[in-house]
Amino acid sequence: MKKLEKENIRDKVGIWARFLARLGKHLMFWKQSKMSKILINLSYREIVRLLIETEGDLESALKIIKKLSSNAGRDFLMEWVEEGSAIFSKHVGDHAHWIKAGYYSFTGDNIKYIEYFPPEKESDPHRVVWRFHDDECFVCANGTRLKEELLVTEDDFGEMGYCCIIAGIFQTTVNMINEYVGIKYKGIVKETRCKMKGHDFDEFVAEFYPTE
Amino acid sequence: MVYIEVFAYLRQKYGSMDILESKLKEMGYRIANSIYEYYEPPHNSVTGTVKILIRELAGIEKIDVEKKYSDDGKEIIGFSVIFRKCPLCVPEVEAEGIHYCTPIMAIIEEYGNLALRDGKIKKDFNSIKGKVTKSVSGGDDVCEYYYEIIKE
């Protein structure tokens, strides 16, 4: 596997890089092969169903999905990371820009709420938080019906959220970017709220811990 | 990309290609039943419906359909659907003994059969039965599904 790294990365994303990100995300989405969101939603439902069969319960199935999606796709994401390098910097807080651009590149949807929170005290991680309201998240859109079809209740999720696949993919992506730009942080992405579990919105948190 | 990881995991878990294949078909059949509720058959012929369905769902623009006729040339006995850029097959990741895109073949089969059952596609046959004959994940240049026409 190719090792990622790049020289001459800027210190922080500025106005020009943000403009590039706005243009580039449309171009990258246009280049993607486009499966319909309904097909992705239903295919994911069926993968969850198969894994419930093999693992015995929903929480275990979702843990497997998070693990598999965290390991998945380095080779496929490599192209995205290299093409996205024009908007990269060495500032960990700029992950908010890259996550937003990346999500649009993959799905064609905008993340309407995303924010970077610097550490309040030294032991805290840097955090990027993003949320989906209503049916913005195509993975759990039509969630009430999904629960009925999978014969699960809110209690069956345990500590996992239904959209953990998004957390897994972005965990791979943010760590690839860290490696590429040479910033010494380990990224951990979690789904902290999920509409399928009765929350008002889906929430994902990317936490960045210094590795040195 | 995650599908490939899940596919590999399930292959190891089931330990049998036959079981995995039947699970992937069932997956496709269930997806087709849900799609059928949301999405009316868009054409009054099976082949027209199949082409539009693949284009709308899988985002594939160029799809070829080849009809197969009986020896006397009077009757259609089946048809093949051929396309490139399959969303479930990845050329770099080949699978032995099973095709990654089995669920897509099964979605088309089941959706066509539901439309035939309800008379939304009017034909002198009752059902179709599909199989994957080529796939990019199997090392071929294209994905190809053959649907046999069943008259009962």
XYZ file of C-alpha atoms in Angstrom:
364
model
C 0.000 0.000 0.000
C 1.245 3.446 -0.950
C 2.426 5.608 1.934
C 0.785 8.996 2.028
C 2.751 12.140 2.553
C 3.098 15.557 1.009
C 5.531 18.436 1.416
C 4.648 22.151 1.495
C 1.274 21.865 3.182
C -0.137 25.252 4.260
C -0.531 26.006 7.979
C -4.270 26.682 7.852
C -7.086 26.628 5.320
C -7.734 30.148 4.037
C -10.341 31.813 1.835
C -8.813 30.496 -1.403
C -8.756 26.878 -0.186
C -12.345 27.185 1.021
C -13.351 28.442 -2.416
C -11.498 25.525 -4.008
C -13.272 23.122 -1.645
C -16.652 24.493 -2.705
C -15.846 23.997 -6.377
C -13.894 20.769 -5.991
C -16.555 18.899 -4.045
C -19.008 19.357 -6.949
C -16.434 18.129 -9.450
C -15.577 15.101 -7.335
C -19.224 14.206 -6.812
C -19.821 14.547 -10.560
C -17.001 12.034 -11.187
C -18.413 9.483 -8.719
C -20.531 6.551 -9.836
C -23.955 7.307 -8.395
C -26.061 4.636 -6.766
C -29.488 5.875 -5.748
C -29.904 6.759 -2.088
C -32.888 4.395 -1.829
C -30.712 1.509 -3.013
C -27.963 2.416 -0.533
C -30.507 2.727 2.294
C -32.085 -0.650 1.482
C -28.761 -2.415 0.847
C -27.490 -1.193 4.199
C -30.682 -2.454 5.876
C -30.059 -5.878 4.351
C -26.389 -5.946 5.365
C -27.475 -5.123 8.932
C -30.042 -7.932 8.716
C -27.436 -10.487 7.545
C -25.048 -9.437 10.290
C -27.792 -9.683 12.931
C -28.230 -13.290 11.727
C -24.521 -14.075 11.982
C -23.720 -12.077 15.143
C -26.931 -12.710 17.077
C -28.026 -9.154 17.881
C -28.166 -5.631 16.472
C -25.470 -4.073 18.661
C -22.931 -6.763 17.713
C -23.878 -6.403 14.035
C -23.306 -2.644 14.158
C -19.960 -3.119 15.911
C -18.862 -5.352 13.020
C -19.998 -2.716 10.507
C -18.051 0.000 12.329
C -14.960 -2.213 12.384
C -15.253 -3.241 8.722
C -15.924 0.312 7.542
C -13.005 1.619 9.627
C -10.710 -0.788 7.805
C -12.324 -0.348 4.415
C -11.364 1.500 1.407
C -7.893 2.955 2.006
C -7.075 2.273 -1.626
C -10.342 3.825 -2.775
C -10.065 6.810 -0.458
C -6.483 7.422 -1.568
C -7.686 9.026 -4.806
C -10.009 11.329 -2.869
C -7.256 12.305 -0.435
C -4.769 13.039 -3.209
C -7.268 15.064 -5.230
C -8.414 16.868 -2.098
C -4.884 17.815 -1.115
C -5.305 21.299 -2.602
C -7.466 22.183 0.401
C -5.368 20.511 3.113
C -3.430 22.223 5.876
C -1.555 21.288 9.019
C -4.321 22.658 11.294
C -6.329 19.862 12.907
C -9.416 22.102 13.196
C -9.610 22.258 9.404
C -10.960 18.713 9.455
C -14.360 20.410 9.615
C -13.802 21.731 6.053
C -12.505 18.392 4.787
C -15.276 16.330 6.353
C -17.871 18.663 4.846
C -16.235 18.557 1.392
C -15.691 14.803 1.642
C -19.284 14.074 2.583
C -20.533 16.085 -0.376
C -18.033 14.387 -2.721
C -19.272 10.948 -1.657
C -23.007 11.640 -1.405
C -23.948 14.928 -3.099
C -25.491 16.128 0.185
C -24.446 19.084 2.299
C -23.763 18.844 6.022
C -25.683 21.843 7.313
C -24.247 21.854 10.834
C -20.551 21.181 11.403
C -18.300 22.864 13.920
C -14.767 22.638 15.286
C -14.227 22.819 19.055
C -10.667 23.361 20.278
C -9.689 21.625 23.548
C -10.908 23.467 26.659
C -8.148 21.950 28.761
C -4.891 20.290 27.844
C -6.116 16.706 28.202
C -9.150 17.268 25.968
C -9.098 16.232 22.322
C -9.750 18.589 19.415
C -13.317 17.871 18.301
C -15.297 18.285 15.116
C -19.046 17.783 15.531
C -21.565 17.435 12.731
C -25.279 16.766 12.727
C -28.046 15.641 10.411
C -31.628 16.714 11.037
C -34.848 15.300 9.537
C -34.101 12.948 6.643
C -30.721 14.500 5.774
C -29.017 11.198 6.617
C -29.883 8.792 3.832
C -28.575 5.800 5.819
C -31.337 6.015 8.451
C -33.990 7.858 6.423
C -37.376 6.246 7.030
C -36.049 4.968 10.353
C -39.342 3.929 11.957
C -40.002 1.570 9.099
C -36.412 0.294 9.123
C -36.809 -0.676 12.787
C -40.055 -2.497 12.028
C -38.501 -4.340 9.112
C -35.434 -5.351 11.109
C -37.612 -6.288 14.115
C -35.511 -4.151 16.469
C -36.274 -1.553 19.123
C -34.326 1.441 20.451
C -33.010 -0.712 23.317
C -31.370 -3.169 20.906
C -28.818 -0.599 19.698
C -26.862 -0.588 22.961
C -23.927 1.786 22.645
C -24.008 1.774 18.838
C -25.832 4.012 16.357
C -27.390 2.753 13.137
C -25.255 5.031 10.937
C -21.938 3.815 12.354
C -20.843 3.107 8.778
C -20.456 6.881 8.293
C -18.342 7.093 11.448
C -16.192 4.192 10.224
C -15.570 5.626 6.768
C -14.721 9.062 8.167
C -12.423 7.546 10.776
C -10.393 6.050 7.921
C -10.541 9.303 5.963
C -9.444 11.679 8.743
C -6.524 9.448 9.673
C -5.434 9.224 6.033
C -5.495 13.024 5.846
C -3.482 13.267 9.086
C -0.918 10.916 7.602
C -0.892 12.799 4.303
C -0.372 16.245 5.784
C 1.912 14.997 8.549
C -0.081 16.163 11.569
C 0.502 13.936 14.570
C -3.033 13.178 15.713
C -5.078 10.011 15.927
C -8.681 10.505 14.867
C -11.552 8.564 16.429
C -15.008 9.109 14.947
C -18.140 8.133 16.879
C -21.835 8.395 16.241
C -23.023 10.020 19.461
C -26.722 10.503 18.639
C -28.971 8.612 16.265
C -32.560 9.293 15.263
C -33.145 5.534 15.128
C -32.426 5.507 18.877
C -34.977 8.226 19.535
C -32.697 11.272 19.430
C -33.833 14.455 17.672
C -30.937 14.346 15.219
C -27.908 12.284 14.185
C -24.623 13.511 15.601
C -21.080 12.461 14.808
C -17.999 13.513 16.730
C -14.463 13.255 15.401
C -11.971 13.437 18.268
C -8.298 14.093 17.605
C -5.719 12.995 20.161
C -2.068 13.982 19.860
C 0.211 11.014 19.191
C 3.403 12.768 20.334
C -15.976 -0.190 -0.664
C -17.538 -1.299 2.618
C -19.602 -3.892 0.737
C -16.381 -5.667 -0.277
C -15.292 -5.882 3.355
C -18.731 -7.151 4.404
C -18.727 -9.650 1.533
C -15.337 -11.035 2.645
C -16.496 -11.182 6.264
C -19.701 -13.047 5.403
C -17.843 -15.432 3.094
C -15.576 -16.386 5.974
C -18.480 -16.528 8.418
C -20.709 -18.779 6.283
C -17.790 -20.887 5.057
C -19.827 -21.924 2.026
C -20.166 -20.156 -1.296
C -23.585 -21.725 -1.852
C -24.952 -20.319 1.410
C -23.451 -16.890 0.699
C -24.905 -16.878 -2.806
C -28.382 -17.755 -1.538
C -28.107 -15.054 1.159
C -27.110 -12.458 -1.447
C -30.053 -13.481 -3.627
C -32.455 -13.205 -0.677
C -30.960 -9.778 0.024
C -31.717 -8.729 -3.555
C -35.258 -10.121 -3.415
C -36.063 -8.199 -0.220
C -34.604 -4.975 -1.639
C -36.707 -5.458 -4.789
C -39.882 -5.860 -2.727
C -39.186 -2.547 -0.958
C -38.261 -0.756 -4.185
C -41.464 -2.036 -5.797
C -43.459 -0.220 -3.111
C -41.728 3.085 -3.820
C -41.209 2.837 -7.548
C -43.800 1.908 -10.164
C -42.558 -0.106 -13.143
C -41.415 2.626 -15.521
C -42.062 0.776 -18.795
C -44.562 -1.733 -20.131
C -41.927 -4.215 -21.311
C -39.659 -6.306 -19.091
C -36.497 -5.286 -20.911
C -37.465 -1.598 -20.916
C -38.214 -1.755 -17.196
C -34.918 -3.510 -16.471
C -32.890 -0.908 -18.367
C -34.559 2.032 -16.626
C -34.364 0.323 -13.231
C -30.624 -0.275 -13.507
C -30.057 3.274 -14.722
C -32.121 4.862 -11.948
C -30.913 2.676 -9.097
C -27.323 1.904 -9.939
C -26.513 5.051 -11.904
C -25.372 3.089 -14.963
C -26.107 4.887 -18.221
C -25.050 2.364 -20.849
C -26.902 -0.931 -20.607
C -27.236 -3.431 -23.441
C -30.068 -5.939 -23.614
C -29.722 -8.940 -25.939
C -32.761 -11.113 -26.562
C -32.387 -14.858 -27.065
C -34.838 -16.588 -29.396
C -36.018 -20.193 -29.704
C -34.467 -22.368 -32.421
C -37.273 -21.559 -34.841
C -36.715 -17.864 -34.143
C -40.355 -17.224 -33.280
C -40.245 -16.915 -29.534
C -38.106 -15.026 -27.036
C -36.813 -17.539 -24.500
C -34.632 -15.224 -22.480
C -32.592 -12.064 -22.448
C -29.207 -10.892 -21.248
C -28.469 -7.600 -19.523
C -24.899 -6.373 -20.015
C -23.185 -3.334 -18.528
C -19.882 -1.977 -17.275
C -19.174 0.107 -14.160
C -21.119 -2.164 -11.823
C -21.460 -0.415 -8.433
C -20.834 -3.639 -6.468
C -17.928 -5.078 -8.489
C -14.418 -3.732 -8.210
C -11.952 -4.850 -10.901
C -9.002 -4.852 -8.477
C -10.834 -7.166 -6.060
C -11.766 -10.437 -7.727
C -13.871 -13.065 -6.011
C -13.575 -16.752 -6.819
C -16.686 -18.850 -7.168
C -19.218 -16.095 -6.581
C -20.132 -12.760 -8.097
C -20.201 -9.599 -6.001
C -23.182 -8.257 -7.949
C -25.503 -11.212 -7.294
C -27.869 -8.882 -5.326
C -28.359 -6.624 -8.392
C -29.235 -9.630 -10.550
C -31.736 -10.725 -7.888
C -33.264 -7.229 -7.542
C -34.016 -7.176 -11.278
C -35.432 -10.721 -11.230
C -37.753 -10.078 -8.294
C -38.850 -6.618 -9.423
C -39.676 -7.995 -12.887
C -41.621 -10.876 -11.355
C -43.626 -8.563 -9.069
C -44.524 -6.356 -12.032
C -45.518 -9.415 -14.100
C -47.587 -10.792 -11.205
C -49.525 -7.546 -10.880
C -50.011 -7.156 -14.618
C -48.026 -3.903 -14.669
C -45.957 -5.497 -17.399
C -48.264 -7.348 -19.752
C -46.606 -10.362 -21.365
C -47.505 -13.906 -22.365
C -45.144 -15.277 -19.733
C -45.409 -15.404 -15.962
C -41.940 -14.996 -14.581
C -38.232 -14.673 -15.217
C -35.377 -16.531 -13.553
C -31.947 -14.940 -13.514
C -28.323 -15.895 -13.069
C -25.079 -13.981 -13.215
C -23.109 -15.222 -16.221
C -20.238 -12.717 -16.119
C -19.016 -10.194 -13.616
C -16.159 -7.757 -13.249
C -15.487 -9.274 -9.807
C -15.185 -12.643 -11.563
C -12.486 -11.266 -13.857
C -14.693 -10.379 -16.844
C -14.802 -7.043 -18.662
C -18.522 -6.628 -18.098
C -21.293 -7.788 -15.796
C -23.864 -9.920 -17.588
C -27.061 -11.447 -16.235
C -29.140 -13.947 -18.165
C -32.890 -14.108 -17.498
C -34.757 -17.177 -18.627
C -38.410 -16.598 -19.515
C -40.717 -19.016 -17.700
C -44.158 -19.833 -19.101
C -46.397 -21.786 -16.786
